[in-house]
């Protein structure tokens, strides 16, 4: 294998990669939200990490609501989650463009490492807005692993379609 097989500098313009990452991040955040509806990651009484982070920054995350179809929707927490997804998607799209192997297995190892381990097992517990990994429980672990796999897979699908890239072998 040659270096050119693993590192591809400047194949696409940075602006294109950022745009693809933003679109992929938004769509994948909707997917993750849907998974969390079917497989809730925490009990209903627990404060979601995005709300905890907003509270830490001095915002009252619990009151950032709008009503859609007679249902209160928290735009603050959802917005934070969407923004996180977009940022990670931009990083992922840029990284896979430079080093295609980072997108191996449809990006699932990357997603688990960055989101599941990095964010949910290290950063959020250290900030005090999520339980420690051993306190998450089996249902929380299942939700996180399945949700993150589908989330990053969606980012990879959008990346491939918008950049017209072939599958990684």
PDB file of C-alpha atoms in Angstrom:
ATOM      1  CA  UNK A   1       0.000   0.000   0.000  1.00  0.00           C
ATOM      2  CA  UNK A   2       1.288   3.414  -0.915  1.00  0.00           C
ATOM      3  CA  UNK A   3       0.924   6.587   1.143  1.00  0.00           C
ATOM      4  CA  UNK A   4      -1.469   7.900  -1.498  1.00  0.00           C
ATOM      5  CA  UNK A   5      -3.860   5.036  -0.624  1.00  0.00           C
ATOM      6  CA  UNK A   6      -4.341   6.302   2.904  1.00  0.00           C
ATOM      7  CA  UNK A   7      -3.861  10.061   2.711  1.00  0.00           C
ATOM      8  CA  UNK A   8      -5.562  12.276   0.138  1.00  0.00           C
ATOM      9  CA  UNK A   9      -4.843  15.954   0.789  1.00  0.00           C
ATOM     10  CA  UNK A  10      -6.971  18.549  -0.955  1.00  0.00           C
ATOM     11  CA  UNK A  11      -9.316  16.209  -2.857  1.00  0.00           C
ATOM     12  CA  UNK A  12     -12.283  18.464  -2.086  1.00  0.00           C
ATOM     13  CA  UNK A  13     -12.389  22.095  -1.078  1.00  0.00           C
ATOM     14  CA  UNK A  14     -12.736  22.786   2.632  1.00  0.00           C
ATOM     15  CA  UNK A  15     -15.983  24.698   2.035  1.00  0.00           C
ATOM     16  CA  UNK A  16     -17.464  21.668   0.302  1.00  0.00           C
ATOM     17  CA  UNK A  17     -16.446  19.396   3.160  1.00  0.00           C
ATOM     18  CA  UNK A  18     -17.905  21.774   5.754  1.00  0.00           C
ATOM     19  CA  UNK A  19     -21.172  21.989   3.805  1.00  0.00           C
ATOM     20  CA  UNK A  20     -21.393  18.205   3.501  1.00  0.00           C
ATOM     21  CA  UNK A  21     -20.625  17.854   7.209  1.00  0.00           C
ATOM     22  CA  UNK A  22     -23.347  20.329   8.178  1.00  0.00           C
ATOM     23  CA  UNK A  23     -25.960  18.537   6.060  1.00  0.00           C
ATOM     24  CA  UNK A  24     -24.820  15.115   7.286  1.00  0.00           C
ATOM     25  CA  UNK A  25     -24.749  16.309  10.889  1.00  0.00           C
ATOM     26  CA  UNK A  26     -28.279  17.709  10.721  1.00  0.00           C
ATOM     27  CA  UNK A  27     -29.757  14.588   9.116  1.00  0.00           C
ATOM     28  CA  UNK A  28     -27.890  12.245  11.464  1.00  0.00           C
ATOM     29  CA  UNK A  29     -29.052  14.220  14.512  1.00  0.00           C
ATOM     30  CA  UNK A  30     -32.637  13.526  13.432  1.00  0.00           C
ATOM     31  CA  UNK A  31     -31.791   9.829  13.156  1.00  0.00           C
ATOM     32  CA  UNK A  32     -30.199   9.801  16.634  1.00  0.00           C
ATOM     33  CA  UNK A  33     -33.235  11.577  18.054  1.00  0.00           C
ATOM     34  CA  UNK A  34     -35.475   8.921  16.521  1.00  0.00           C
ATOM     35  CA  UNK A  35     -33.375   6.116  17.993  1.00  0.00           C
ATOM     36  CA  UNK A  36     -33.537   7.753  21.428  1.00  0.00           C
ATOM     37  CA  UNK A  37     -37.335   7.851  21.131  1.00  0.00           C
ATOM     38  CA  UNK A  38     -37.427   4.094  20.504  1.00  0.00           C
ATOM     39  CA  UNK A  39     -34.529   3.186  22.836  1.00  0.00           C
ATOM     40  CA  UNK A  40     -34.458   5.884  25.545  1.00  0.00           C
ATOM     41  CA  UNK A  41     -30.904   6.355  26.843  1.00  0.00           C
ATOM     42  CA  UNK A  42     -31.974   7.426  30.329  1.00  0.00           C
ATOM     43  CA  UNK A  43     -34.978   7.331  32.676  1.00  0.00           C
ATOM     44  CA  UNK A  44     -37.589  10.068  32.075  1.00  0.00           C
ATOM     45  CA  UNK A  45     -36.613  11.835  35.317  1.00  0.00           C
ATOM     46  CA  UNK A  46     -32.930  12.217  34.340  1.00  0.00           C
ATOM     47  CA  UNK A  47     -31.705  15.516  32.916  1.00  0.00           C
ATOM     48  CA  UNK A  48     -30.452  15.042  29.329  1.00  0.00           C
ATOM     49  CA  UNK A  49     -26.780  16.023  28.942  1.00  0.00           C
ATOM     50  CA  UNK A  50     -27.503  18.877  26.465  1.00  0.00           C
ATOM     51  CA  UNK A  51     -29.845  20.466  29.025  1.00  0.00           C
ATOM     52  CA  UNK A  52     -27.199  20.012  31.726  1.00  0.00           C
ATOM     53  CA  UNK A  53     -24.596  21.668  29.513  1.00  0.00           C
ATOM     54  CA  UNK A  54     -26.913  24.602  28.777  1.00  0.00           C
ATOM     55  CA  UNK A  55     -27.556  24.982  32.507  1.00  0.00           C
ATOM     56  CA  UNK A  56     -23.782  24.980  33.142  1.00  0.00           C
ATOM     57  CA  UNK A  57     -23.445  27.829  30.644  1.00  0.00           C
ATOM     58  CA  UNK A  58     -26.037  29.881  32.501  1.00  0.00           C
ATOM     59  CA  UNK A  59     -29.077  29.142  30.345  1.00  0.00           C
ATOM     60  CA  UNK A  60     -32.288  27.614  31.658  1.00  0.00           C
ATOM     61  CA  UNK A  61     -32.334  24.699  29.222  1.00  0.00           C
ATOM     62  CA  UNK A  62     -35.536  23.234  30.607  1.00  0.00           C
ATOM     63  CA  UNK A  63     -37.527  26.315  29.572  1.00  0.00           C
ATOM     64  CA  UNK A  64     -36.272  26.487  25.972  1.00  0.00           C
ATOM     65  CA  UNK A  65     -39.429  25.025  24.491  1.00  0.00           C
ATOM     66  CA  UNK A  66     -41.794  25.522  21.594  1.00  0.00           C
ATOM     67  CA  UNK A  67     -45.066  23.746  20.865  1.00  0.00           C
ATOM     68  CA  UNK A  68     -45.463  21.666  17.733  1.00  0.00           C
ATOM     69  CA  UNK A  69     -48.548  19.552  17.128  1.00  0.00           C
ATOM     70  CA  UNK A  70     -49.664  20.162  20.714  1.00  0.00           C
ATOM     71  CA  UNK A  71     -46.364  18.812  22.021  1.00  0.00           C
ATOM     72  CA  UNK A  72     -43.715  20.778  23.904  1.00  0.00           C
ATOM     73  CA  UNK A  73     -40.358  20.382  22.185  1.00  0.00           C
ATOM     74  CA  UNK A  74     -37.122  21.520  23.789  1.00  0.00           C
ATOM     75  CA  UNK A  75     -35.319  23.532  21.137  1.00  0.00           C
ATOM     76  CA  UNK A  76     -32.363  24.236  23.423  1.00  0.00           C
ATOM     77  CA  UNK A  77     -31.426  20.625  24.085  1.00  0.00           C
ATOM     78  CA  UNK A  78     -32.244  19.556  20.548  1.00  0.00           C
ATOM     79  CA  UNK A  79     -30.305  22.487  19.134  1.00  0.00           C
ATOM     80  CA  UNK A  80     -27.269  21.620  21.248  1.00  0.00           C
ATOM     81  CA  UNK A  81     -27.468  17.993  20.097  1.00  0.00           C
ATOM     82  CA  UNK A  82     -27.802  19.048  16.447  1.00  0.00           C
ATOM     83  CA  UNK A  83     -24.860  21.443  16.760  1.00  0.00           C
ATOM     84  CA  UNK A  84     -22.714  18.698  18.335  1.00  0.00           C
ATOM     85  CA  UNK A  85     -23.678  16.362  15.497  1.00  0.00           C
ATOM     86  CA  UNK A  86     -22.805  18.959  12.862  1.00  0.00           C
ATOM     87  CA  UNK A  87     -19.400  19.706  14.396  1.00  0.00           C
ATOM     88  CA  UNK A  88     -18.476  16.031  14.668  1.00  0.00           C
ATOM     89  CA  UNK A  89     -19.775  15.386  11.132  1.00  0.00           C
ATOM     90  CA  UNK A  90     -17.613  18.206   9.724  1.00  0.00           C
ATOM     91  CA  UNK A  91     -14.561  16.751  11.498  1.00  0.00           C
ATOM     92  CA  UNK A  92     -15.438  13.237  10.310  1.00  0.00           C
ATOM     93  CA  UNK A  93     -16.015  14.274   6.677  1.00  0.00           C
ATOM     94  CA  UNK A  94     -12.740  16.215   6.630  1.00  0.00           C
ATOM     95  CA  UNK A  95     -10.834  13.358   8.281  1.00  0.00           C
ATOM     96  CA  UNK A  96     -12.201  10.672   5.954  1.00  0.00           C
ATOM     97  CA  UNK A  97     -11.354  12.866   2.960  1.00  0.00           C
ATOM     98  CA  UNK A  98      -7.744  13.022   4.181  1.00  0.00           C
ATOM     99  CA  UNK A  99      -7.493   9.469   5.519  1.00  0.00           C
ATOM    100  CA  UNK A 100     -10.185   7.178   4.054  1.00  0.00           C
ATOM    101  CA  UNK A 101      -9.436   4.382   6.523  1.00  0.00           C
ATOM    102  CA  UNK A 102     -11.006   6.568   9.254  1.00  0.00           C
ATOM    103  CA  UNK A 103     -14.343   5.778   7.590  1.00  0.00           C
ATOM    104  CA  UNK A 104     -13.847   2.015   7.747  1.00  0.00           C
ATOM    105  CA  UNK A 105     -16.895  -0.049   8.642  1.00  0.00           C
ATOM    106  CA  UNK A 106     -19.120   2.896   7.693  1.00  0.00           C
ATOM    107  CA  UNK A 107     -17.518   5.026  10.410  1.00  0.00           C
ATOM    108  CA  UNK A 108     -18.942   3.032  13.326  1.00  0.00           C
ATOM    109  CA  UNK A 109     -15.607   2.625  15.191  1.00  0.00           C
ATOM    110  CA  UNK A 110     -15.002   6.381  14.808  1.00  0.00           C
ATOM    111  CA  UNK A 111     -18.482   7.149  16.179  1.00  0.00           C
ATOM    112  CA  UNK A 112     -18.122   4.814  19.119  1.00  0.00           C
ATOM    113  CA  UNK A 113     -14.681   6.199  19.959  1.00  0.00           C
ATOM    114  CA  UNK A 114     -15.578   9.896  19.659  1.00  0.00           C
ATOM    115  CA  UNK A 115     -19.208  10.023  20.809  1.00  0.00           C
ATOM    116  CA  UNK A 116     -19.732   6.959  23.000  1.00  0.00           C
ATOM    117  CA  UNK A 117     -16.356   6.805  24.710  1.00  0.00           C
ATOM    118  CA  UNK A 118     -15.076  10.362  24.334  1.00  0.00           C
ATOM    119  CA  UNK A 119     -18.254  12.331  24.985  1.00  0.00           C
ATOM    120  CA  UNK A 120     -20.545  10.022  26.959  1.00  0.00           C
ATOM    121  CA  UNK A 121     -17.988   8.052  28.985  1.00  0.00           C
ATOM    122  CA  UNK A 122     -15.328  10.706  29.608  1.00  0.00           C
ATOM    123  CA  UNK A 123     -16.241  14.358  28.960  1.00  0.00           C
ATOM    124  CA  UNK A 124     -19.889  14.476  30.082  1.00  0.00           C
ATOM    125  CA  UNK A 125     -19.323  12.519  33.334  1.00  0.00           C
ATOM    126  CA  UNK A 126     -16.297  14.709  34.154  1.00  0.00           C
ATOM    127  CA  UNK A 127     -18.502  17.776  33.666  1.00  0.00           C
ATOM    128  CA  UNK A 128     -21.140  16.211  35.916  1.00  0.00           C
ATOM    129  CA  UNK A 129     -23.915  16.231  33.305  1.00  0.00           C
ATOM    130  CA  UNK A 130     -24.046  12.477  32.654  1.00  0.00           C
ATOM    131  CA  UNK A 131     -23.631   9.381  34.786  1.00  0.00           C
ATOM    132  CA  UNK A 132     -20.305   7.609  34.975  1.00  0.00           C
ATOM    133  CA  UNK A 133     -20.039   4.757  32.455  1.00  0.00           C
ATOM    134  CA  UNK A 134     -20.625   2.052  35.055  1.00  0.00           C
ATOM    135  CA  UNK A 135     -23.796   3.824  36.231  1.00  0.00           C
ATOM    136  CA  UNK A 136     -25.442   4.051  32.793  1.00  0.00           C
ATOM    137  CA  UNK A 137     -27.096   0.619  32.971  1.00  0.00           C
ATOM    138  CA  UNK A 138     -27.636  -1.947  30.248  1.00  0.00           C
ATOM    139  CA  UNK A 139     -30.494  -0.047  28.582  1.00  0.00           C
ATOM    140  CA  UNK A 140     -28.374   3.108  28.387  1.00  0.00           C
ATOM    141  CA  UNK A 141     -25.432   1.213  26.888  1.00  0.00           C
ATOM    142  CA  UNK A 142     -27.662  -0.453  24.279  1.00  0.00           C
ATOM    143  CA  UNK A 143     -29.241   2.893  23.377  1.00  0.00           C
ATOM    144  CA  UNK A 144     -25.853   4.575  23.080  1.00  0.00           C
ATOM    145  CA  UNK A 145     -24.206   1.847  20.986  1.00  0.00           C
ATOM    146  CA  UNK A 146     -27.143   1.388  18.599  1.00  0.00           C
ATOM    147  CA  UNK A 147     -27.902   5.110  18.360  1.00  0.00           C
ATOM    148  CA  UNK A 148     -24.285   6.070  17.758  1.00  0.00           C
ATOM    149  CA  UNK A 149     -23.810   3.355  15.124  1.00  0.00           C
ATOM    150  CA  UNK A 150     -26.885   4.547  13.195  1.00  0.00           C
ATOM    151  CA  UNK A 151     -25.899   8.198  13.696  1.00  0.00           C
ATOM    152  CA  UNK A 152     -22.382   7.829  12.227  1.00  0.00           C
ATOM    153  CA  UNK A 153     -23.619   5.433   9.534  1.00  0.00           C
ATOM    154  CA  UNK A 154     -26.018   8.164   8.428  1.00  0.00           C
ATOM    155  CA  UNK A 155     -23.179  10.685   8.305  1.00  0.00           C
ATOM    156  CA  UNK A 156     -21.159   8.261   6.184  1.00  0.00           C
ATOM    157  CA  UNK A 157     -24.095   7.625   3.822  1.00  0.00           C
ATOM    158  CA  UNK A 158     -24.650  11.353   3.310  1.00  0.00           C
ATOM    159  CA  UNK A 159     -20.908  11.905   2.867  1.00  0.00           C
ATOM    160  CA  UNK A 160     -20.700   9.230   0.186  1.00  0.00           C
ATOM    161  CA  UNK A 161     -23.718  10.502  -1.680  1.00  0.00           C
ATOM    162  CA  UNK A 162     -22.811  14.186  -1.581  1.00  0.00           C
ATOM    163  CA  UNK A 163     -19.137  13.657  -2.392  1.00  0.00           C
ATOM    164  CA  UNK A 164     -19.831  10.748  -4.756  1.00  0.00           C
ATOM    165  CA  UNK A 165     -17.161   8.619  -3.107  1.00  0.00           C
ATOM    166  CA  UNK A 166     -16.988   4.833  -3.515  1.00  0.00           C
ATOM    167  CA  UNK A 167     -17.209   2.497  -0.557  1.00  0.00           C
ATOM    168  CA  UNK A 168     -14.040   1.933   1.497  1.00  0.00           C
ATOM    169  CA  UNK A 169     -12.677  -1.567   1.203  1.00  0.00           C
TER     170      UNK A 169
END
